[in-house]
Coordinates of C-alpha atoms and ligand atoms in Angstrom, one line a residue:
M1 CA -17.8 77.1 -101.1
K2 CA -21.4 75.9 -101.4
N3 CA -23.9 77.2 -99.0
N4 CA -24.9 74.7 -96.4
P5 CA -28.6 73.9 -95.8
S6 CA -29.0 74.6 -92.1
Q7 CA -29.4 71.4 -90.0
T8 CA -32.0 72.1 -87.4
N9 CA -33.2 68.5 -87.4
P10 CA -30.3 66.2 -88.1
S11 CA -32.5 63.2 -88.0
I12 CA -30.4 60.9 -85.8
I13 CA -31.1 57.1 -86.2
P14 CA -31.3 55.4 -83.8
L15 CA -32.9 58.2 -81.8
P16 CA -30.9 59.2 -78.7
K17 CA -32.5 58.9 -75.3
K18 CA -32.3 62.6 -74.5
I19 CA -31.5 65.3 -77.1
N20 CA -31.7 69.1 -76.6
F21 CA -30.8 71.4 -79.4
Q22 CA -29.6 74.9 -78.6
A23 CA -29.2 78.1 -80.6
G24 CA -25.9 78.5 -82.5
H25 CA -23.5 76.2 -84.2
F26 CA -20.0 74.9 -84.3
V27 CA -17.9 74.9 -87.5
L28 CA -15.2 72.3 -87.9
K29 CA -12.0 73.8 -89.4
E30 CA -8.7 72.6 -90.9
S31 CA -7.1 73.9 -87.7
S32 CA -9.4 72.1 -85.3
E33 CA -7.5 69.8 -82.9
I34 CA -8.5 66.7 -81.0
C35 CA -7.6 66.1 -77.4
C36 CA -8.0 62.8 -75.7
L37 CA -8.4 63.1 -72.0
S38 CA -7.6 59.4 -71.4
S39 CA -4.9 57.3 -73.0
G40 CA -7.4 54.4 -73.3
S41 CA -9.4 56.3 -75.9
Q42 CA -6.5 56.7 -78.4
Q43 CA -8.1 54.2 -80.7
M44 CA -11.3 56.2 -80.7
E45 CA -9.4 59.3 -81.7
D46 CA -8.0 57.3 -84.7
L47 CA -11.4 56.1 -85.5
L48 CA -12.9 59.6 -85.5
R49 CA -10.1 61.1 -87.5
G50 CA -10.4 58.3 -90.1
Y51 CA -14.1 59.0 -90.4
L52 CA -13.7 62.7 -90.9
K53 CA -10.7 62.9 -93.1
P54 CA -11.9 61.7 -96.5
A55 CA -14.8 64.3 -96.9
T56 CA -13.2 67.2 -95.0
G57 CA -9.6 66.6 -96.1
F58 CA -8.7 67.8 -92.5
E59 CA -5.8 66.2 -90.6
L60 CA -7.3 67.3 -87.2
P61 CA -4.0 67.2 -85.2
T62 CA -3.6 65.7 -81.7
T63 CA -3.1 68.0 -78.8
T64 CA -3.0 67.8 -75.0
D65 CA -4.7 71.1 -74.7
S66 CA -8.0 70.6 -72.9
N67 CA -9.4 73.7 -74.7
A68 CA -9.1 71.9 -78.0
A69 CA -12.0 71.9 -80.5
I70 CA -12.8 68.2 -80.0
I71 CA -12.5 66.5 -76.6
L72 CA -12.8 62.8 -76.1
E73 CA -13.0 61.7 -72.6
V74 CA -13.6 58.3 -70.9
E75 CA -13.9 57.9 -67.1
G76 CA -12.2 54.5 -66.8
E77 CA -11.2 51.1 -67.9
V78 CA -13.6 48.8 -69.7
E79 CA -15.6 46.6 -67.3
M80 CA -17.7 43.8 -68.7
D81 CA -20.9 42.8 -66.9
N82 CA -21.7 39.2 -66.1
N83 CA -23.1 38.7 -69.5
G84 CA -20.0 40.1 -71.2
F85 CA -21.3 43.6 -72.1
A86 CA -19.5 46.9 -71.6
D87 CA -21.2 50.2 -70.7
E88 CA -22.1 51.9 -74.0
S89 CA -23.6 55.1 -72.6
Y90 CA -22.2 58.5 -73.7
E91 CA -22.8 62.2 -73.6
L92 CA -22.2 64.5 -76.5
Q93 CA -22.1 68.3 -76.1
I94 CA -21.6 70.8 -78.9
S95 CA -21.2 74.5 -78.1
N96 CA -20.1 77.3 -80.4
T97 CA -16.5 76.6 -79.5
Q98 CA -16.1 72.9 -78.5
I99 CA -17.3 69.4 -79.0
R100 CA -17.1 67.0 -76.1
I101 CA -17.8 63.3 -76.2
K102 CA -17.7 61.7 -72.8
A103 CA -18.3 58.1 -71.8
V104 CA -17.8 55.6 -69.1
C105 CA -15.5 53.6 -71.4
D106 CA -14.5 53.6 -75.0
W107 CA -17.4 51.4 -76.0
G108 CA -19.7 54.4 -75.3
L109 CA -17.2 56.7 -77.1
A110 CA -17.6 54.6 -80.2
R111 CA -21.4 55.1 -80.1
G112 CA -21.0 58.8 -79.4
I113 CA -18.7 59.1 -82.5
Q114 CA -21.5 57.6 -84.7
T115 CA -24.0 60.2 -83.4
F116 CA -21.5 63.0 -83.9
R117 CA -21.0 62.0 -87.6
Q118 CA -24.8 62.1 -88.1
L119 CA -24.9 65.8 -86.9
F120 CA -22.7 66.8 -89.9
P121 CA -24.2 67.5 -93.3
S122 CA -24.6 64.1 -95.0
E123 CA -21.6 64.7 -97.3
I124 CA -19.4 63.8 -94.3
Y125 CA -20.0 60.2 -95.4
S126 CA -18.5 60.7 -98.8
D127 CA -15.1 59.2 -99.6
Q128 CA -14.3 62.3 -101.8
K129 CA -13.2 65.6 -100.5
Q130 CA -16.2 68.0 -100.4
D131 CA -16.0 71.7 -100.6
I132 CA -18.6 72.7 -98.0
E133 CA -18.8 74.3 -94.6
W134 CA -18.7 71.6 -91.8
K135 CA -21.3 73.1 -89.6
L136 CA -22.9 71.4 -86.6
P137 CA -25.8 72.5 -84.5
C138 CA -25.2 73.2 -80.8
V139 CA -26.7 70.3 -78.9
S140 CA -26.7 68.3 -75.7
I141 CA -27.2 64.6 -75.9
A142 CA -27.3 61.9 -73.2
D143 CA -27.7 58.4 -74.6
K144 CA -27.6 54.8 -73.8
P145 CA -28.9 51.6 -75.4
A146 CA -32.1 49.9 -74.3
M147 CA -30.8 46.4 -75.4
K148 CA -27.4 45.0 -74.7
W149 CA -27.3 42.5 -77.6
R150 CA -28.1 44.4 -80.9
G151 CA -27.1 41.9 -83.5
I152 CA -27.2 41.3 -87.2
L153 CA -26.6 37.8 -88.7
L154 CA -24.8 37.4 -91.9
D155 CA -24.9 34.0 -93.6
V156 CA -21.7 33.6 -95.5
A157 CA -22.2 29.8 -96.0
R158 CA -24.9 29.9 -98.6
H159 CA -23.2 32.7 -100.4
F160 CA -19.7 33.9 -99.6
F161 CA -18.8 37.5 -99.0
S162 CA -15.2 38.7 -99.3
V163 CA -13.3 40.2 -96.3
D164 CA -13.8 43.7 -97.8
E165 CA -17.6 43.1 -98.2
V166 CA -17.9 41.8 -94.7
C167 CA -16.0 44.9 -93.4
R168 CA -18.3 47.2 -95.3
F169 CA -21.3 45.4 -93.8
I170 CA -19.8 45.8 -90.4
E171 CA -19.1 49.5 -90.9
L172 CA -22.7 50.1 -91.9
A173 CA -24.0 48.2 -88.9
A174 CA -21.7 50.2 -86.6
Q175 CA -23.2 53.4 -88.0
H176 CA -26.5 52.1 -86.6
K177 CA -25.0 51.3 -83.2
L178 CA -25.4 47.6 -83.6
N179 CA -22.7 45.8 -81.5
I180 CA -22.8 42.1 -82.7
L181 CA -22.1 40.6 -86.1
H182 CA -23.2 37.0 -86.0
L183 CA -21.3 35.2 -88.8
H184 CA -23.0 32.0 -89.9
L185 CA -19.9 30.2 -91.1
T186 CA -20.9 26.7 -91.9
D187 CA -23.8 24.9 -93.5
D188 CA -24.8 22.2 -95.9
Q189 CA -23.8 24.4 -98.9
G190 CA -20.3 25.3 -97.7
W191 CA -17.7 25.4 -94.8
R192 CA -16.1 28.8 -94.9
L193 CA -13.6 28.9 -92.0
E194 CA -10.0 27.6 -92.1
I195 CA -9.4 25.0 -89.4
K196 CA -5.7 24.1 -89.4
K197 CA -6.1 20.7 -87.9
Y198 CA -8.7 19.7 -90.5
P199 CA -7.7 21.3 -93.8
K200 CA -10.2 19.3 -95.9
L201 CA -13.0 21.2 -94.3
T202 CA -12.1 24.1 -96.6
D203 CA -10.1 22.2 -99.3
L204 CA -13.3 20.2 -100.1
G205 CA -16.1 21.6 -97.9
S206 CA -15.8 25.2 -99.1
R207 CA -16.8 24.3 -102.6
R208 CA -20.0 23.1 -104.2
K209 CA -20.4 21.9 -107.8
A210 CA -23.3 24.2 -108.7
T211 CA -26.0 26.4 -107.3
L212 CA -29.8 26.0 -107.6
I213 CA -31.6 28.3 -110.0
G214 CA -35.0 29.5 -108.8
H215 CA -36.8 28.8 -105.5
H216 CA -36.2 25.5 -103.7
K217 CA -39.8 25.0 -102.9
N218 CA -41.4 25.7 -106.3
D219 CA -39.1 24.6 -109.1
K220 CA -39.2 20.8 -109.6
P221 CA -37.3 19.3 -111.3
R222 CA -34.4 21.3 -109.9
R223 CA -32.2 23.3 -112.3
Y224 CA -28.6 24.3 -111.5
D225 CA -26.2 26.9 -112.9
D226 CA -23.4 24.3 -113.3
Q227 CA -20.8 26.7 -112.0
E228 CA -18.5 25.6 -109.2
Y229 CA -19.0 28.0 -106.3
G230 CA -16.6 28.5 -103.3
G231 CA -14.8 30.7 -100.9
F232 CA -13.5 30.6 -97.3
Y233 CA -11.8 32.8 -94.8
T234 CA -8.2 32.0 -93.7
Q235 CA -7.4 32.5 -90.0
E236 CA -5.6 35.7 -91.1
D237 CA -8.8 36.9 -92.9
I238 CA -10.8 36.3 -89.7
K239 CA -8.3 38.4 -87.7
S240 CA -8.8 41.3 -90.2
I241 CA -12.6 41.1 -89.8
V242 CA -12.4 40.8 -86.0
D243 CA -10.0 43.7 -85.7
F244 CA -12.1 45.9 -88.1
A245 CA -15.2 45.2 -86.0
Y246 CA -13.3 45.8 -82.7
Q247 CA -12.1 49.2 -83.9
R248 CA -15.8 50.1 -84.1
R249 CA -16.4 48.3 -80.8
M250 CA -18.4 45.5 -82.4
V251 CA -18.0 41.8 -81.5
V252 CA -18.0 39.0 -84.1
V253 CA -19.9 35.9 -82.9
P254 CA -19.0 32.9 -85.0
E255 CA -21.5 30.1 -85.6
I256 CA -20.5 26.5 -86.4
D257 CA -23.8 24.8 -87.0
M258 CA -24.2 21.2 -85.7
P259 CA -25.3 18.4 -85.6
G260 CA -27.6 19.4 -88.6
H261 CA -26.6 21.7 -91.5
S262 CA -23.3 19.8 -91.7
T263 CA -23.2 18.3 -95.1
A264 CA -20.2 20.3 -96.2
A265 CA -18.2 18.9 -93.2
I266 CA -19.4 15.4 -93.9
H267 CA -18.4 15.7 -97.5
A268 CA -14.9 16.7 -96.4
Y269 CA -14.7 14.0 -93.6
P270 CA -17.1 11.2 -94.4
S271 CA -16.4 9.6 -91.0
L272 CA -18.4 12.4 -89.4
G273 CA -21.6 11.1 -91.0
N274 CA -24.0 8.4 -90.2
N275 CA -23.2 6.4 -93.3
P276 CA -19.5 6.6 -93.8
N277 CA -19.7 4.4 -96.9
H278 CA -21.9 6.8 -98.7
Q279 CA -19.9 9.8 -100.1
L280 CA -22.0 13.0 -99.6
E281 CA -21.5 16.0 -101.7
T282 CA -21.7 19.6 -100.4
K283 CA -25.3 20.6 -101.2
C284 CA -26.1 22.7 -104.3
H285 CA -29.7 23.5 -103.3
W286 CA -31.4 25.0 -100.3
G287 CA -33.8 23.5 -97.7
I288 CA -33.4 21.3 -94.7
S289 CA -31.0 18.4 -95.2
N290 CA -31.7 15.0 -93.7
H291 CA -28.0 14.5 -93.0
T292 CA -26.6 15.1 -89.5
L293 CA -23.3 14.4 -87.8
N294 CA -23.1 11.0 -86.1
V295 CA -22.7 10.7 -82.3
E296 CA -19.4 8.9 -82.0
D297 CA -16.8 10.0 -79.5
E298 CA -14.4 10.7 -82.4
T299 CA -17.0 13.2 -83.9
I300 CA -17.5 14.9 -80.6
L301 CA -13.7 15.2 -80.3
F302 CA -13.4 16.5 -83.8
M303 CA -15.9 19.3 -83.1
K304 CA -14.2 20.1 -79.8
N305 CA -10.9 20.5 -81.7
V306 CA -12.7 22.8 -84.2
M307 CA -14.0 24.8 -81.2
D308 CA -10.5 25.2 -79.8
E309 CA -9.4 26.9 -83.0
V310 CA -12.6 29.0 -83.2
I311 CA -12.1 30.2 -79.6
E312 CA -8.6 31.3 -80.5
M313 CA -9.8 33.2 -83.6
F314 CA -12.8 35.0 -82.0
P315 CA -11.9 36.8 -78.8
G316 CA -15.6 37.7 -77.9
Q317 CA -17.5 36.0 -75.1
Y318 CA -20.0 34.0 -77.2
I319 CA -19.7 31.1 -79.5
H320 CA -22.8 29.9 -81.4
I321 CA -23.1 26.1 -82.0
G322 CA -26.3 26.0 -84.1
G323 CA -28.5 23.1 -83.1
D324 CA -31.3 24.1 -85.6
E325 CA -33.2 22.0 -88.0
A326 CA -31.5 18.7 -87.3
P327 CA -33.9 16.0 -88.6
K328 CA -33.6 12.8 -86.5
Y329 CA -34.2 10.5 -89.5
E330 CA -30.6 9.2 -89.7
W331 CA -30.2 8.7 -85.9
T332 CA -33.5 6.8 -85.8
N333 CA -32.2 4.5 -88.6
S334 CA -28.7 4.1 -87.4
R335 CA -27.8 1.1 -85.3
R336 CA -24.9 3.0 -83.8
A337 CA -27.0 6.0 -82.8
Q338 CA -29.6 3.7 -81.2
D339 CA -27.0 1.8 -79.3
R340 CA -25.6 5.1 -78.1
M341 CA -29.0 6.2 -76.8
V342 CA -29.1 3.0 -74.7
E343 CA -25.6 3.4 -73.5
L344 CA -26.2 7.0 -72.4
N345 CA -29.6 6.1 -71.0
L346 CA -31.4 8.6 -73.3
K347 CA -35.1 8.2 -74.1
S348 CA -35.3 10.0 -77.4
E349 CA -33.3 11.3 -80.4
E350 CA -34.2 14.8 -79.1
E351 CA -32.4 13.9 -75.8
L352 CA -29.5 12.6 -77.9
Q353 CA -29.3 16.0 -79.7
S354 CA -29.3 17.7 -76.3
W355 CA -26.5 15.4 -75.2
F356 CA -24.5 16.3 -78.3
I357 CA -24.9 20.0 -77.8
Q358 CA -24.0 19.7 -74.1
Q359 CA -20.7 17.9 -74.9
I360 CA -19.6 20.8 -77.1
G361 CA -21.2 23.4 -74.9
D362 CA -19.4 22.2 -71.8
H363 CA -16.1 22.3 -73.7
I364 CA -16.7 25.9 -74.6
L365 CA -17.7 26.8 -71.0
K366 CA -14.5 25.1 -69.7
R367 CA -12.5 27.4 -72.0
G368 CA -14.1 30.4 -70.2
K369 CA -16.6 31.2 -73.0
K370 CA -20.4 31.2 -73.3
Y371 CA -22.3 29.3 -75.9
I372 CA -25.5 29.9 -77.8
G373 CA -27.9 27.6 -79.7
W374 CA -31.0 28.0 -81.8
D375 CA -34.3 27.3 -79.9
E376 CA -34.4 23.7 -81.0
I377 CA -31.7 23.0 -78.3
L378 CA -34.6 23.2 -75.9
E379 CA -36.3 20.2 -77.4
G380 CA -34.4 17.5 -75.4
G381 CA -33.8 19.6 -72.3
L382 CA -31.6 22.6 -71.9
A383 CA -28.2 22.3 -70.5
D384 CA -26.8 24.7 -67.9
G385 CA -25.0 27.7 -69.3
A386 CA -26.7 27.8 -72.7
T387 CA -28.1 31.0 -74.1
V388 CA -31.1 30.4 -76.5
M389 CA -31.5 32.3 -79.7
S390 CA -35.1 32.1 -80.5
W391 CA -36.0 32.2 -84.2
T392 CA -39.1 30.0 -84.9
S393 CA -41.1 32.3 -82.8
E394 CA -40.7 34.0 -79.4
E395 CA -41.7 30.9 -77.5
G396 CA -38.2 29.5 -77.2
A397 CA -37.0 32.7 -75.5
V398 CA -40.0 32.7 -73.1
H399 CA -39.4 29.1 -72.2
A400 CA -35.6 29.7 -71.7
V401 CA -35.9 32.8 -69.5
K402 CA -38.6 31.1 -67.4
E403 CA -36.1 28.4 -66.7
G404 CA -33.5 30.9 -65.7
H405 CA -31.5 31.0 -69.0
N406 CA -30.6 34.0 -71.1
A407 CA -32.2 34.5 -74.5
I408 CA -31.9 36.5 -77.6
L409 CA -34.9 37.3 -79.8
T410 CA -34.7 36.9 -83.5
P411 CA -38.2 35.8 -84.5
M412 CA -38.4 35.1 -88.2
Q413 CA -41.9 36.6 -88.4
N414 CA -40.4 40.0 -87.6
L415 CA -36.7 40.1 -88.2
Y416 CA -35.8 37.9 -91.2
F417 CA -34.6 40.3 -93.8
D418 CA -34.2 37.6 -96.4
F419 CA -38.0 37.9 -96.7
Y420 CA -39.7 40.2 -99.2
Q421 CA -40.0 43.8 -98.0
E422 CA -42.7 45.4 -100.0
N423 CA -44.0 43.8 -103.1
P424 CA -43.0 40.2 -103.8
E425 CA -44.2 40.5 -107.5
K426 CA -41.7 43.2 -108.2
E427 CA -38.8 42.2 -106.0
A428 CA -36.0 39.8 -106.8
L429 CA -36.5 36.3 -105.6
A430 CA -36.5 36.0 -101.8
F431 CA -37.0 33.2 -99.3
G432 CA -40.7 34.0 -98.9
S433 CA -43.2 35.9 -96.8
L434 CA -43.2 39.7 -96.3
I435 CA -41.7 41.9 -93.6
T436 CA -41.9 45.7 -94.3
T437 CA -39.8 48.4 -92.8
E438 CA -43.0 49.5 -90.9
D439 CA -43.4 45.9 -89.6
V440 CA -39.8 46.0 -88.3
Y441 CA -40.3 49.4 -86.7
N442 CA -43.4 48.2 -84.9
Y443 CA -41.8 45.0 -83.6
P444 CA -42.8 45.0 -79.9
L445 CA -39.7 43.0 -78.8
F446 CA -40.7 41.8 -75.3
P447 CA -43.1 38.9 -75.4
E448 CA -46.1 39.3 -73.1
G449 CA -46.3 37.7 -69.7
L450 CA -42.6 38.0 -68.6
S451 CA -41.8 39.3 -65.1
K452 CA -39.2 42.1 -64.7
E453 CA -36.6 39.5 -63.7
E454 CA -37.4 37.4 -66.7
Q455 CA -37.2 40.4 -69.0
K456 CA -33.7 41.0 -67.7
R457 CA -32.7 37.7 -69.1
I458 CA -33.6 38.8 -72.6
L459 CA -30.1 40.0 -73.6
G460 CA -31.5 41.6 -76.7
T461 CA -32.4 41.1 -80.3
Q462 CA -31.0 40.4 -83.7
C463 CA -32.0 40.7 -87.3
A464 CA -31.0 38.1 -89.9
L465 CA -29.6 38.1 -93.4
W466 CA -29.8 34.5 -94.6
T467 CA -28.3 34.4 -98.1
E468 CA -29.9 31.5 -100.1
Y469 CA -31.4 34.2 -102.3
I470 CA -28.8 36.9 -101.7
P471 CA -25.9 36.2 -104.1
T472 CA -24.3 39.6 -104.2
M473 CA -23.4 42.6 -102.0
E474 CA -25.9 44.8 -103.9
R475 CA -28.8 42.4 -103.0
L476 CA -27.5 42.1 -99.5
E477 CA -27.6 45.8 -98.9
E478 CA -31.0 46.2 -100.6
R479 CA -32.4 43.6 -98.2
T480 CA -30.6 45.1 -95.2
Y481 CA -31.5 48.7 -95.7
P482 CA -33.7 50.5 -94.7
R483 CA -35.1 47.6 -92.6
S484 CA -31.9 47.6 -90.5
C485 CA -32.4 51.3 -89.7
A486 CA -35.8 50.5 -88.2
F487 CA -34.3 47.6 -86.4
S488 CA -31.6 49.7 -84.9
E489 CA -34.1 52.1 -83.4
V490 CA -36.1 49.2 -81.8
A491 CA -33.0 47.7 -80.3
W492 CA -31.1 50.9 -79.3
S493 CA -33.9 53.4 -78.5
F494 CA -36.8 51.0 -77.9
P495 CA -39.3 53.9 -78.2
T496 CA -42.4 53.0 -76.1
E497 CA -44.6 54.9 -78.5
R498 CA -43.7 53.9 -82.0
D499 CA -44.4 56.8 -84.4
Y500 CA -43.6 55.4 -87.8
D501 CA -44.3 58.7 -89.6
S502 CA -41.8 60.5 -87.5
F503 CA -39.3 57.7 -88.1
C504 CA -39.8 58.0 -91.8
S505 CA -39.3 61.8 -91.8
R506 CA -35.9 61.1 -90.1
L507 CA -35.2 58.3 -92.5
D508 CA -35.5 60.6 -95.5
M509 CA -32.5 62.5 -94.2
H510 CA -30.7 59.3 -93.1
I511 CA -31.1 57.9 -96.6
K512 CA -28.9 60.7 -97.8
R513 CA -26.1 59.4 -95.6
L514 CA -26.5 55.9 -97.1
R515 CA -26.5 57.4 -100.6
Q516 CA -23.2 59.2 -100.0
Q517 CA -21.8 55.7 -99.3
Q518 CA -23.4 54.2 -102.4
V519 CA -25.4 51.8 -100.3
H520 CA -27.9 49.8 -102.4
F521 CA -30.9 50.4 -100.1
Y522 CA -34.4 49.4 -101.1
N523 CA -35.8 52.5 -102.7
S524 CA -39.3 52.6 -101.3
Y525 CA -40.5 52.4 -97.8
Ligands
TNX601 C1 -34.1 28.9 -91.2 S1 -33.0 30.4 -88.7 C2 -32.8 28.6 -90.9 C3 -31.8 28.9 -91.9 C4 -32.4 29.4 -93.2 C5 -33.5 30.4 -92.9 C6 -34.1 31.0 -94.1 C7 -32.3 29.0 -88.6 C8 -31.8 28.7 -87.4 N1 -32.4 28.2 -89.7 O1 -31.0 27.8 -92.2 O2 -31.4 30.0 -94.0 O3 -34.5 29.7 -92.2 O4 -35.0 32.1 -93.7

């Protein structure tokens, strides 16, 4: 048996609210048993056992004996607040003889389990049995998140990621106590979600003829790789992804982007477009498309029907309906759209967009769910019940919360991980700009000038992995880590004093955990 380096500073990321190390240690043994003090936490027992088994080889049998080595305890049933969030606080106590993770409900237990894993030697993250002593420091931790919404966006439209890849992405996010996976499922370059009522969306819309080589802004004339590209999730696939996330108490928020970013849908069903006689192709290059959905009743009904299937597939509270980057060029030049504006007594194309979003939004509200749109949905007036996801800057969020709406902060200047992270000259092609791990760590989060009440309407924050220039899982991980580690600490711990050096010293240890899992993190920070 190898000698274990003692773990006086296990470098937990994100940092818990209160942590107090004591003398002594606990050693996990083959004979250690798990006792669940509430039947509701059975799934958490399975999760924990599944996490510890590969590296330790231990079965960790179940017992009802409350003197067992590991105690999992929840106080009661899950209760969601008005905004759909469960209590995620937990306490973790390790003495020489016992480990106790206690929470209000199993959402907190799930977070406590992630902290518990980090207290082990980093080899616990290996999928191979390791011959070492599983020693943990005695400690007392009381922890809860600063932000309710701690999201990460994955764009599976520009490049497709398999169910296994998405699950690995979820698992890594869960380790950082993120609780939302925002899946951007449709865009000009591909429709990736099976909709049974409209099979052509995936039969035709999930494929594009080729993919751009180089950057969409620099390289003219455009060059393409001439390889057909495609992929989509069946409704069964989505169930596996949603279940995998839920086992870790993470929610998947689907995004169906409209009325812009819809070329793949219009390719599949030309009657959705503003020029039905003109056959559009799913886009093979990046950038903002001029094409949008039309504003006919049939199109609204089509998207409502899509929403009905989406709502069935994704049990979470929130559905994202896009609303970003919808140029008004086609509506301005379409007789039908102009007539529609007169008919509906709307003064501008921006108001027409708000009307469109409201039709779909109301439908979602009627089904008992909440809806989110990008900050452009503010442009023609914001409908009741909409949550704004602010990306162009923080302004959209400020505007929304001042009007009494909820908002989520995902400003591209701070949280777009498709941007370069250290040295654009040396890195693989990225969307542009530069956001270092240190920039992320210092992201202040709350915009200035908000009252306490307004701050409460900021549900939280989200980082984004847009994938125009992220064709593989390796590249995806390299852009996500370690920036996501810094993000998780901002969102979960929200340290008022940001000490980047101290974060980096913990990150050194944390990186070993990622290495055990063969994460392709960016190797310099
Ligand atoms: C803007 S963020 C977009 C995406 C791009 C991204 C690239 C948002 C709502 N729209 O379509 O992928 O920039 O960074």
